[in-house]
Amino acid sequence: MRRIAVLGSTGSIGVQTLDVVRQHSDKLQVVALGAGTRAAELLAQAREFNVRHLAMGDVSLRDSAIAADLQQQTCPSPTSVSSLVGALSLPTHGSLGFGADAVVDLVRLPEVDVVVNALVGAAGLKASYETLRAGKVLALANKESLVVGGDLIMPLAARVDAARRAAGASPAAGPAGALMPIDSEHGAIYQCLLGENAREVSRLWVTASGGPFRGRTKDDLREITPAQALAHPTWNMGAKISIDSSTLMNKGLEVIEAHHLFNMPYERISVVVQPQSAIHSMVEYTDGSVKAHLGTTDMRIPIQFALSYPDRWDAPVTPVDFTKLGHLDFAPADTNTFRCLALSRAAGERGGTLPCVLNAANEVAVAAFLSQQGSYLGIAECVEAVMDAHEAGGGGGVQRVESIDQLLEIDAWAREVAAGMVR
Ligand SMILES: NC(=O)c1ccc[n+]([C@@H]2O[C@H](COP(=O)([O-])OP(=O)(O)OC[C@H]3O[C@@H](n4cnc5c(N)ncnc54)[C@H](OP(=O)(O)O)[C@@H]3O)[C@@H](O)[C@H]2O)c1
């Protein structure tokens, strides 16, 4: 039985993770749930999966009416304890916390083996870091963690991999599995690399759907509204990643994520638009062979693989019918119109604290756009301006990444500068 904590359980990835657990309740058990603001949803999940460790990021919920129900779920009253324990062999008490630290605390619980980090934004950084520091497996959807803190997270993952090997907890061959990507592109690359020699890999091809505005010019994008940008052609996702997908910032963040996860130099990571989203990504080898990962476009598949590795479990999906697939199209990404992709690559190549600044500025500009305080094209403008300011020495200038505290400080600086620049 793998005992998992799901952080961001009320979001798109979190809800789909719980769906995977429903399908495989003989192999997966949810022991902790964390979310931001949607307490009623979290409570319903806790009741369904009998979860006793809960945390809400929003501290103001501590004094809300629902806090008592959450408390009751984590520490049932003596009468309900005897009936529940008798009926379900449940532990008699758990924990309930509010605030960012309480969410992170869940990863250190002794009963947690695997943490699914499905938080959104740099808010997920500390959770990723602490999961690996605690020696647990990190199933990572929160790509921002790696974008911002890949320099700190990857060495920790290597340490957990080594400990898993030493303890005989890793598969006989292949990666030890301390850091399992959930992003479909990275899950695809991970699988294409299994059984291969890393020295024989010549290129990673990260595929992109191109988003809802593929083929548009910059002029076409001037008046784009949040509703238009939220309508992704292939995936149904949270608001922030939907906007990132439309600006191609998401693809840019994924290039940085791929660089860290697979230790690949940027000049050997290419992006290709594959509008059908049938190919989830590809790996090219030194002999010119290319391995591609194809499959149904359902995020529950990469989520499940991150939890089942090294095994594959059945999934209730309709497999791709290649006789009906028709054709597969490929095109280069338009980095002139979609500046965020070029900006991410530039930030990744420069490295240090610049990706942290890129990410923070993007989060501020996307939030401003969603609340109609900023324009669509203003997102890339804001990100570029804050990156320029950092490169010119603002926030102490671009530095080597040394610690989480340093990253949090620079993140805060970038957010403040970005807030003054959204338009
Ligand atoms: N959705 C996809 O298909 C997909 C695919 C690949 C990768 N990803 C990545 O997965 C991550 C999650 O994406 P998503 O689409 O699932 O986002 P989402 O639907 O917006 O869900 C985000 C989750 O994080 C919680 N949360 C947000 N801020 C928090 C905070 N400060 N403290 C505690 N909890 C907080 C939210 O809680 P409340 O809602 O309760 O406030 C929610 O449960 C992102 O990094 C995204 O890039 C997503």
GROMACS .gro file of C-alpha atoms and ligand atoms in nm:
model
  471
    1MET     CA    1   0.000   0.000   0.000
    2ARG     CA    2   0.141   0.344  -0.095
    3ARG     CA    3   0.029   0.608   0.151
    4ILE     CA    4  -0.004   0.944  -0.015
    5ALA     CA    5  -0.049   1.308   0.077
    6VAL     CA    6  -0.226   1.514  -0.188
    7LEU     CA    7  -0.142   1.884  -0.175
    8GLY     CA    8  -0.376   2.091  -0.389
    9SER     CA    9  -0.641   1.819  -0.363
   10THR     CA   10  -0.928   2.051  -0.461
   11GLY     CA   11  -0.768   2.154  -0.792
   12SER     CA   12  -0.769   1.994  -1.134
   13ILE     CA   13  -0.472   1.761  -1.074
   14GLY     CA   14  -0.571   1.695  -0.712
   15VAL     CA   15  -0.922   1.583  -0.805
   16GLN     CA   16  -0.786   1.360  -1.083
   17THR     CA   17  -0.533   1.212  -0.839
   18LEU     CA   18  -0.820   1.114  -0.611
   19ASP     CA   19  -0.989   0.954  -0.911
   20VAL     CA   20  -0.680   0.739  -0.961
   21VAL     CA   21  -0.694   0.644  -0.591
   22ARG     CA   22  -1.062   0.543  -0.632
   23GLN     CA   23  -0.958   0.308  -0.913
   24HIS     CA   24  -0.672   0.156  -0.713
   25SER     CA   25  -0.782   0.164  -0.351
   26ASP     CA   26  -0.610  -0.173  -0.300
   27LYS     CA   27  -0.272  -0.010  -0.372
   28LEU     CA   28  -0.312   0.356  -0.276
   29GLN     CA   29  -0.432   0.515   0.045
   30VAL     CA   30  -0.477   0.888   0.098
   31VAL     CA   31  -0.350   0.985   0.444
   32ALA     CA   32  -0.328   1.364   0.415
   33LEU     CA   33  -0.500   1.635   0.215
   34GLY     CA   34  -0.401   1.999   0.171
   35ALA     CA   35  -0.568   2.280  -0.024
   36GLY     CA   36  -0.596   2.657  -0.032
   37THR     CA   37  -0.944   2.795   0.012
   38ARG     CA   38  -1.209   2.538  -0.084
   39ALA     CA   39  -1.274   2.391   0.260
   40ALA     CA   40  -1.610   2.230   0.180
   41GLU     CA   41  -1.457   2.035  -0.108
   42LEU     CA   42  -1.163   1.929   0.108
   43LEU     CA   43  -1.398   1.813   0.383
   44ALA     CA   44  -1.600   1.604   0.137
   45GLN     CA   45  -1.279   1.443   0.011
   46ALA     CA   46  -1.161   1.376   0.366
   47ARG     CA   47  -1.491   1.207   0.449
   48GLU     CA   48  -1.490   0.995   0.135
   49PHE     CA   49  -1.130   0.876   0.178
   50ASN     CA   50  -1.133   0.870   0.562
   51VAL     CA   51  -0.842   1.112   0.582
   52ARG     CA   52  -0.742   1.241   0.926
   53HIS     CA   53  -0.461   1.486   0.844
   54LEU     CA   54  -0.586   1.805   0.682
   55ALA     CA   55  -0.447   2.151   0.612
   56MET     CA   56  -0.587   2.463   0.449
   57GLY     CA   57  -0.353   2.732   0.317
   58ASP     CA   58  -0.602   3.009   0.390
   59VAL     CA   59  -0.553   3.107   0.758
   60SER     CA   60  -0.878   3.303   0.770
   61LEU     CA   61  -1.064   2.970   0.755
   62ARG     CA   62  -0.946   2.893   1.108
   63ASP     CA   63  -1.237   3.101   1.243
   64SER     CA   64  -1.495   2.993   0.987
   65ALA     CA   65  -1.797   2.773   1.051
   66ILE     CA   66  -1.650   2.485   0.853
   67ALA     CA   67  -1.341   2.469   1.077
   68ALA     CA   68  -1.543   2.275   1.338
   69ASP     CA   69  -1.644   2.014   1.080
   70LEU     CA   70  -1.283   1.980   0.967
   71GLN     CA   71  -1.178   1.942   1.329
   72GLN     CA   72  -1.441   1.676   1.383
   73GLN     CA   73  -1.305   1.487   1.081
   74THR     CA   74  -0.948   1.493   1.215
   75CYS     CA   75  -1.034   1.425   1.580
   76PRO     CA   76  -1.378   1.266   1.603
   77SER     CA   77  -1.571   1.301   1.929
   78PRO     CA   78  -1.544   1.005   2.169
   79THR     CA   79  -1.884   0.862   2.068
   80SER     CA   80  -1.812   0.875   1.698
   81VAL     CA   81  -1.459   0.748   1.765
   82SER     CA   82  -1.581   0.423   1.910
   83SER     CA   83  -1.831   0.363   1.632
   84LEU     CA   84  -1.589   0.464   1.352
   85VAL     CA   85  -1.291   0.282   1.494
   86GLY     CA   86  -1.501  -0.024   1.549
   87ALA     CA   87  -1.645  -0.013   1.202
   88LEU     CA   88  -1.345   0.096   0.996
   89SER     CA   89  -1.032   0.045   1.209
   90LEU     CA   90  -0.953   0.414   1.180
   91PRO     CA   91  -0.684   0.591   1.382
   92THR     CA   92  -0.845   0.794   1.659
   93HIS     CA   93  -0.685   1.129   1.592
   94GLY     CA   94  -0.523   1.330   1.320
   95SER     CA   95  -0.424   1.690   1.265
   96LEU     CA   96  -0.577   2.007   1.128
   97GLY     CA   97  -0.370   2.312   1.036
   98PHE     CA   98  -0.415   2.646   0.868
   99GLY     CA   99  -0.159   2.851   0.676
  100ALA     CA  100   0.126   2.780   0.436
  101ASP     CA  101   0.341   2.604   0.697
  102ALA     CA  102   0.058   2.370   0.794
  103VAL     CA  103   0.029   2.254   0.431
  104VAL     CA  104   0.404   2.189   0.418
  105ASP     CA  105   0.394   2.009   0.755
  106LEU     CA  106   0.180   1.735   0.598
  107VAL     CA  107   0.475   1.609   0.394
  108ARG     CA  108   0.671   1.522   0.709
  109LEU     CA  109   0.403   1.301   0.863
  110PRO     CA  110   0.556   0.959   0.933
  111GLU     CA  111   0.261   0.783   0.766
  112VAL     CA  112   0.322   0.959   0.431
  113ASP     CA  113   0.528   0.767   0.172
  114VAL     CA  114   0.454   0.973  -0.139
  115VAL     CA  115   0.359   1.339  -0.176
  116VAL     CA  116   0.158   1.449  -0.479
  117ASN     CA  117   0.241   1.816  -0.512
  118ALA     CA  118  -0.047   1.963  -0.712
  119LEU     CA  119  -0.025   2.310  -0.563
  120VAL     CA  120  -0.011   2.592  -0.814
  121GLY     CA  121   0.271   2.844  -0.846
  122ALA     CA  122   0.580   2.909  -0.639
  123ALA     CA  123   0.363   2.836  -0.332
  124GLY     CA  124   0.456   2.473  -0.402
  125LEU     CA  125   0.833   2.523  -0.374
  126LYS     CA  126   0.873   2.460  -0.002
  127ALA     CA  127   0.653   2.151  -0.014
  128SER     CA  128   0.866   1.994  -0.289
  129TYR     CA  129   1.185   2.077  -0.105
  130GLU     CA  130   1.065   1.947   0.233
  131THR     CA  131   0.922   1.628   0.080
  132LEU     CA  132   1.262   1.528  -0.052
  133ARG     CA  133   1.438   1.654   0.259
  134ALA     CA  134   1.216   1.415   0.455
  135GLY     CA  135   1.326   1.131   0.224
  136LYS     CA  136   0.981   1.085   0.069
  137VAL     CA  137   0.888   1.027  -0.295
  138LEU     CA  138   0.775   1.343  -0.472
  139ALA     CA  139   0.512   1.302  -0.746
  140LEU     CA  140   0.538   1.646  -0.897
  141ALA     CA  141   0.273   1.837  -1.089
  142ASN     CA  142   0.388   2.172  -0.952
  143LYS     CA  143   0.640   2.255  -1.225
  144GLU     CA  144   0.703   2.598  -1.072
  145SER     CA  145   0.899   2.422  -0.793
  146LEU     CA  146   1.158   2.305  -1.040
  147VAL     CA  147   1.159   2.627  -1.239
  148VAL     CA  148   1.232   2.829  -0.928
  149GLY     CA  149   1.429   2.582  -0.717
  150GLY     CA  150   1.556   2.309  -0.952
  151ASP     CA  151   1.915   2.381  -0.842
  152LEU     CA  152   1.820   2.287  -0.486
  153ILE     CA  153   1.563   2.018  -0.555
  154MET     CA  154   1.755   1.797  -0.799
  155PRO     CA  155   2.051   1.731  -0.565
  156LEU     CA  156   1.802   1.641  -0.291
  157ALA     CA  157   1.622   1.403  -0.531
  158ALA     CA  158   1.956   1.238  -0.609
  159ARG     CA  159   2.011   1.191  -0.236
  160VAL     CA  160   1.670   1.027  -0.191
  161ASP     CA  161   1.734   0.808  -0.497
  162ALA     CA  162   2.062   0.690  -0.341
  163ALA     CA  163   1.890   0.619  -0.009
  164ARG     CA  164   1.615   0.424  -0.188
  165ARG     CA  165   1.877   0.217  -0.370
  166ALA     CA  166   2.067   0.151  -0.048
  167ALA     CA  167   1.745   0.042   0.125
  168GLY     CA  168   1.645  -0.187  -0.165
  169ALA     CA  169   1.335   0.026  -0.222
  170SER     CA  170   1.412   0.107  -0.585
  171PRO     CA  171   1.336  -0.100  -0.898
  172ALA     CA  172   1.607  -0.344  -1.011
  173ALA     CA  173   1.675  -0.132  -1.321
  174GLY     CA  174   1.601   0.228  -1.418
  175PRO     CA  175   1.560   0.539  -1.206
  176ALA     CA  176   1.510   0.492  -0.833
  177GLY     CA  177   1.192   0.700  -0.854
  178ALA     CA  178   1.239   0.968  -0.586
  179LEU     CA  179   1.106   1.240  -0.818
  180MET     CA  180   0.826   1.134  -1.049
  181PRO     CA  181   0.699   1.395  -1.295
  182ILE     CA  182   0.324   1.429  -1.340
  183ASP     CA  183   0.337   1.685  -1.621
  184SER     CA  184   0.236   1.477  -1.924
  185GLU     CA  185   0.534   1.589  -2.135
  186HIS     CA  186   0.785   1.498  -1.866
  187GLY     CA  187   0.608   1.175  -1.781
  188ALA     CA  188   0.634   1.092  -2.152
  189ILE     CA  189   1.006   1.172  -2.169
  190TYR     CA  190   1.064   0.976  -1.847
  191GLN     CA  191   0.905   0.671  -2.008
  192CYS     CA  192   1.092   0.716  -2.339
  193LEU     CA  193   1.418   0.717  -2.141
  194LEU     CA  194   1.351   0.395  -1.951
  195GLY     CA  195   1.599   0.127  -2.049
  196GLU     CA  196   1.817   0.373  -2.240
  197ASN     CA  197   2.167   0.505  -2.183
  198ALA     CA  198   2.159   0.877  -2.096
  199ARG     CA  199   2.482   0.930  -2.294
  200GLU     CA  200   2.303   0.818  -2.611
  201VAL     CA  201   2.031   1.082  -2.587
  202SER     CA  202   2.084   1.366  -2.831
  203ARG     CA  203   1.767   1.575  -2.792
  204LEU     CA  204   1.442   1.608  -2.600
  205TRP     CA  205   1.139   1.716  -2.802
  206VAL     CA  206   0.876   1.878  -2.583
  207THR     CA  207   0.544   1.888  -2.766
  208ALA     CA  208   0.297   2.176  -2.739
  209SER     CA  209  -0.066   2.196  -2.847
  210GLY     CA  210  -0.002   2.559  -2.938
  211GLY     CA  211  -0.286   2.674  -2.710
  212PRO     CA  212  -0.613   2.842  -2.810
  213PHE     CA  213  -0.439   3.122  -3.005
  214ARG     CA  214  -0.217   2.914  -3.230
  215GLY     CA  215  -0.176   3.088  -3.566
  216ARG     CA  216  -0.278   3.432  -3.434
  217THR     CA  217  -0.062   3.744  -3.467
  218LYS     CA  218   0.028   3.985  -3.188
  219ASP     CA  219  -0.232   4.229  -3.322
  220ASP     CA  220  -0.502   3.962  -3.293
  221LEU     CA  221  -0.415   3.919  -2.926
  222ARG     CA  222  -0.452   4.280  -2.810
  223GLU     CA  223  -0.812   4.251  -2.691
  224ILE     CA  224  -0.806   3.892  -2.563
  225THR     CA  225  -1.028   3.840  -2.258
  226PRO     CA  226  -0.975   3.594  -1.969
  227ALA     CA  227  -1.268   3.382  -2.090
  228GLN     CA  228  -1.111   3.342  -2.435
  229ALA     CA  229  -0.770   3.257  -2.289
  230LEU     CA  230  -0.917   3.006  -2.042
  231ALA     CA  231  -1.068   2.794  -2.321
  232HIS     CA  232  -0.786   2.547  -2.390
  233PRO     CA  233  -0.840   2.326  -2.698
  234THR     CA  234  -0.728   1.993  -2.545
  235TRP     CA  235  -0.695   2.005  -2.166
  236ASN     CA  236  -0.931   2.110  -1.888
  237MET     CA  237  -0.700   2.265  -1.628
  238GLY     CA  238  -0.674   2.521  -1.349
  239ALA     CA  239  -0.693   2.891  -1.440
  240LYS     CA  240  -0.323   2.977  -1.403
  241ILE     CA  241  -0.191   2.692  -1.617
  242SER     CA  242  -0.465   2.757  -1.876
  243ILE     CA  243  -0.344   3.115  -1.921
  244ASP     CA  244   0.018   2.995  -1.922
  245SER     CA  245  -0.073   2.746  -2.195
  246SER     CA  246  -0.225   3.021  -2.407
  247THR     CA  247   0.083   3.248  -2.376
  248LEU     CA  248   0.320   2.948  -2.416
  249MET     CA  249   0.471   3.040  -2.079
  250ASN     CA  250   0.365   2.691  -1.975
  251LYS     CA  251   0.585   2.543  -2.248
  252GLY     CA  252   0.868   2.770  -2.141
  253LEU     CA  253   0.834   2.655  -1.780
  254GLU     CA  254   0.834   2.297  -1.910
  255VAL     CA  255   1.161   2.354  -2.097
  256ILE     CA  256   1.322   2.465  -1.768
  257GLU     CA  257   1.157   2.172  -1.589
  258ALA     CA  258   1.297   1.930  -1.851
  259HIS     CA  259   1.643   2.083  -1.816
  260HIS     CA  260   1.645   2.007  -1.443
  261LEU     CA  261   1.466   1.673  -1.446
  262PHE     CA  262   1.671   1.516  -1.723
  263ASN     CA  263   1.995   1.709  -1.675
  264MET     CA  264   1.981   1.826  -2.035
  265PRO     CA  265   2.146   2.143  -2.170
  266TYR     CA  266   1.901   2.394  -2.315
  267GLU     CA  267   2.044   2.373  -2.666
  268ARG     CA  268   1.934   2.009  -2.673
  269ILE     CA  269   1.573   2.075  -2.570
  270SER     CA  270   1.338   2.167  -2.857
  271VAL     CA  271   0.973   2.260  -2.857
  272VAL     CA  272   0.748   2.149  -3.142
  273VAL     CA  273   0.381   2.232  -3.186
  274GLN     CA  274   0.176   1.913  -3.224
  275PRO     CA  275  -0.182   2.042  -3.234
  276GLN     CA  276  -0.358   1.706  -3.185
  277SER     CA  277  -0.170   1.658  -2.852
  278ALA     CA  278  -0.149   1.289  -2.943
  279ILE     CA  279   0.228   1.281  -2.900
  280HIS     CA  280   0.308   1.380  -2.544
  281SER     CA  281   0.681   1.429  -2.608
  282MET     CA  282   0.975   1.255  -2.773
  283VAL     CA  283   1.338   1.160  -2.716
  284GLU     CA  284   1.589   1.155  -2.999
  285TYR     CA  285   1.895   0.929  -2.975
  286THR     CA  286   2.244   0.961  -3.121
  287ASP     CA  287   2.170   0.705  -3.395
  288GLY     CA  288   1.883   0.922  -3.524
  289SER     CA  289   1.610   0.703  -3.370
  290VAL     CA  290   1.325   0.885  -3.201
  291LYS     CA  291   1.101   0.740  -2.930
  292ALA     CA  292   0.764   0.911  -2.894
  293HIS     CA  293   0.505   0.867  -2.622
  294LEU     CA  294   0.148   0.856  -2.750
  295GLY     CA  295  -0.177   0.790  -2.575
  296THR     CA  296  -0.516   0.916  -2.473
  297THR     CA  297  -0.511   1.277  -2.358
  298ASP     CA  298  -0.613   1.214  -1.999
  299MET     CA  299  -0.403   1.353  -1.712
  300ARG     CA  300  -0.499   1.055  -1.496
  301ILE     CA  301  -0.258   0.842  -1.701
  302PRO     CA  302   0.061   1.036  -1.616
  303ILE     CA  303  -0.065   1.085  -1.258
  304GLN     CA  304  -0.117   0.711  -1.225
  305PHE     CA  305   0.222   0.627  -1.376
  306ALA     CA  306   0.390   0.860  -1.125
  307LEU     CA  307   0.220   0.660  -0.849
  308SER     CA  308   0.255   0.310  -0.997
  309TYR     CA  309   0.619   0.328  -1.117
  310PRO     CA  310   0.791   0.095  -1.193
  311ASP     CA  311   0.466  -0.097  -1.257
  312ARG     CA  312   0.181  -0.012  -1.488
  313TRP     CA  313  -0.171  -0.048  -1.359
  314ASP     CA  314  -0.494  -0.077  -1.558
  315ALA     CA  315  -0.668   0.251  -1.636
  316PRO     CA  316  -1.029   0.301  -1.741
  317VAL     CA  317  -0.945   0.500  -2.052
  318THR     CA  318  -1.034   0.456  -2.416
  319PRO     CA  319  -0.708   0.374  -2.594
  320VAL     CA  320  -0.609   0.571  -2.904
  321ASP     CA  321  -0.755   0.415  -3.218
  322PHE     CA  322  -0.479   0.479  -3.471
  323THR     CA  323  -0.708   0.394  -3.761
  324LYS     CA  324  -0.917   0.697  -3.663
  325LEU     CA  325  -0.635   0.931  -3.561
  326GLY     CA  326  -0.606   1.070  -3.914
  327HIS     CA  327  -0.294   1.279  -3.927
  328LEU     CA  328  -0.030   1.420  -3.697
  329ASP     CA  329   0.083   1.776  -3.763
  330PHE     CA  330   0.402   1.946  -3.650
  331ALA     CA  331   0.510   2.310  -3.661
  332PRO     CA  332   0.767   2.533  -3.496
  333ALA     CA  333   0.644   2.752  -3.211
  334ASP     CA  334   0.595   3.121  -3.291
  335THR     CA  335   0.819   3.283  -3.032
  336ASN     CA  336   0.771   3.633  -3.176
  337THR     CA  337   0.401   3.634  -3.101
  338PHE     CA  338   0.434   3.419  -2.789
  339ARG     CA  339   0.725   3.598  -2.621
  340CYS     CA  340   0.692   3.407  -2.295
  341LEU     CA  341   0.846   3.097  -2.449
  342ALA     CA  342   1.155   3.291  -2.560
  343LEU     CA  343   1.175   3.468  -2.222
  344SER     CA  344   1.167   3.138  -2.034
  345ARG     CA  345   1.440   2.990  -2.243
  346ALA     CA  346   1.651   3.303  -2.188
  347ALA     CA  347   1.587   3.285  -1.813
  348GLY     CA  348   1.675   2.916  -1.804
  349GLU     CA  349   1.994   2.965  -2.003
  350ARG     CA  350   2.109   3.249  -1.776
  351GLY     CA  351   2.003   3.041  -1.476
  352GLY     CA  352   2.059   3.132  -1.112
  353THR     CA  353   1.774   3.338  -0.971
  354LEU     CA  354   1.644   3.463  -1.308
  355PRO     CA  355   1.389   3.178  -1.354
  356CYS     CA  356   1.255   3.259  -1.005
  357VAL     CA  357   1.199   3.619  -1.116
  358LEU     CA  358   1.043   3.512  -1.446
  359ASN     CA  359   0.801   3.286  -1.260
  360ALA     CA  360   0.705   3.539  -0.992
  361ALA     CA  361   0.645   3.817  -1.247
  362ASN     CA  362   0.437   3.580  -1.456
  363GLU     CA  363   0.221   3.480  -1.157
  364VAL     CA  364   0.152   3.846  -1.078
  365ALA     CA  365   0.078   3.939  -1.440
  366VAL     CA  366  -0.148   3.636  -1.494
  367ALA     CA  367  -0.342   3.711  -1.174
  368ALA     CA  368  -0.380   4.074  -1.290
  369PHE     CA  369  -0.505   3.961  -1.630
  370LEU     CA  370  -0.754   3.718  -1.475
  371SER     CA  371  -0.891   3.993  -1.249
  372GLN     CA  372  -0.902   4.231  -1.547
  373GLN     CA  373  -0.639   4.460  -1.398
  374GLY     CA  374  -0.388   4.384  -1.671
  375SER     CA  375  -0.393   4.307  -2.043
  376TYR     CA  376  -0.309   3.983  -2.218
  377LEU     CA  377  -0.004   4.115  -2.402
  378GLY     CA  378   0.095   4.291  -2.080
  379ILE     CA  379   0.185   3.951  -1.931
  380ALA     CA  380   0.498   3.906  -2.146
  381GLU     CA  381   0.582   4.278  -2.118
  382CYS     CA  382   0.569   4.263  -1.739
  383VAL     CA  383   0.779   3.944  -1.723
  384GLU     CA  384   1.043   4.091  -1.954
  385ALA     CA  385   1.058   4.420  -1.763
  386VAL     CA  386   1.106   4.247  -1.426
  387MET     CA  387   1.370   4.015  -1.573
  388ASP     CA  388   1.551   4.319  -1.715
  389ALA     CA  389   1.538   4.488  -1.375
  390HIS     CA  390   1.689   4.179  -1.209
  391GLU     CA  391   1.961   4.150  -1.472
  392ALA     CA  392   2.039   4.519  -1.415
  393GLY     CA  393   2.102   4.451  -1.043
  394GLY     CA  394   1.754   4.482  -0.891
  395GLY     CA  395   1.683   4.241  -0.606
  396GLY     CA  396   2.061   4.201  -0.571
  397GLY     CA  397   2.102   4.098  -0.935
  398VAL     CA  398   2.108   3.746  -1.078
  399GLN     CA  399   2.270   3.515  -0.824
  400ARG     CA  400   2.358   3.152  -0.783
  401VAL     CA  401   2.075   2.969  -0.607
  402GLU     CA  402   2.185   2.896  -0.251
  403SER     CA  403   1.878   2.848  -0.033
  404ILE     CA  404   1.500   2.847  -0.012
  405ASP     CA  405   1.508   3.166   0.197
  406GLN     CA  406   1.708   3.345  -0.073
  407LEU     CA  407   1.456   3.231  -0.337
  408LEU     CA  408   1.162   3.344  -0.125
  409GLU     CA  409   1.323   3.687  -0.082
  410ILE     CA  410   1.384   3.728  -0.455
  411ASP     CA  411   1.037   3.597  -0.534
  412ALA     CA  412   0.891   3.865  -0.302
  413TRP     CA  413   1.106   4.136  -0.463
  414ALA     CA  414   0.996   4.030  -0.813
  415ARG     CA  415   0.629   4.024  -0.714
  416GLU     CA  416   0.650   4.377  -0.575
  417VAL     CA  417   0.822   4.509  -0.889
  418ALA     CA  418   0.579   4.322  -1.114
  419ALA     CA  419   0.277   4.461  -0.929
  420GLY     CA  420   0.394   4.811  -1.019
  421MET     CA  421   0.435   4.717  -1.384
  422VAL     CA  422   0.114   4.538  -1.480
  423ARG     CA  423  -0.082   4.723  -1.742
  424LIG     N1  424  -0.427   2.081  -1.464
  424LIG     C1  425  -0.348   2.012  -1.543
  424LIG     O1  426  -0.392   1.942  -1.635
  424LIG     C2  427  -0.198   2.017  -1.523
  424LIG     C3  428  -0.115   1.944  -1.608
  424LIG     C4  429   0.021   1.944  -1.585
  424LIG     C5  430   0.074   2.017  -1.479
  424LIG     N2  431  -0.008   2.089  -1.400
  424LIG     C6  432   0.051   2.166  -1.290
  424LIG     O2  433  -0.007   2.119  -1.169
  424LIG     C7  434  -0.018   2.226  -1.075
  424LIG     C8  435  -0.164   2.238  -1.032
  424LIG     O3  436  -0.241   2.274  -1.146
  424LIG     P1  437  -0.399   2.267  -1.144
  424LIG     O4  438  -0.441   2.290  -1.284
  424LIG     O5  439  -0.445   2.146  -1.072
  424LIG     O6  440  -0.432   2.398  -1.057
  424LIG     P2  441  -0.568   2.436  -0.985
  424LIG     O7  442  -0.682   2.363  -1.044
  424LIG     O8  443  -0.572   2.583  -0.981
  424LIG     O9  444  -0.547   2.378  -0.837
  424LIG     C9  445  -0.451   2.431  -0.750
  424LIG    C10  446  -0.464   2.366  -0.615
  424LIG    O10  447  -0.370   2.425  -0.527
  424LIG    C11  448  -0.437   2.478  -0.412
  424LIG     N3  449  -0.365   2.597  -0.370
  424LIG    C12  450  -0.340   2.707  -0.442
  424LIG     N4  451  -0.266   2.795  -0.370
  424LIG    C13  452  -0.247   2.736  -0.249
  424LIG    C14  453  -0.181   2.776  -0.130
  424LIG     N5  454  -0.120   2.894  -0.121
  424LIG     N6  455  -0.181   2.690  -0.026
  424LIG    C15  456  -0.242   2.570  -0.034
  424LIG     N7  457  -0.309   2.528  -0.144
  424LIG    C16  458  -0.311   2.611  -0.249
  424LIG    C17  459  -0.577   2.506  -0.459
  424LIG    O11  460  -0.663   2.508  -0.348
  424LIG     P3  461  -0.809   2.583  -0.349
  424LIG    O12  462  -0.864   2.564  -0.485
  424LIG    O13  463  -0.881   2.510  -0.242
  424LIG    O14  464  -0.786   2.726  -0.318
  424LIG    C18  465  -0.599   2.385  -0.550
  424LIG    O15  466  -0.628   2.272  -0.472
  424LIG    C19  467   0.036   2.351  -1.146
  424LIG    O16  468   0.170   2.369  -1.113
  424LIG    C20  469   0.023   2.315  -1.294
  424LIG    O17  470   0.120   2.381  -1.373
  424LIG    C21  471  -0.143   2.090  -1.418
   0.00000   0.00000   0.00000
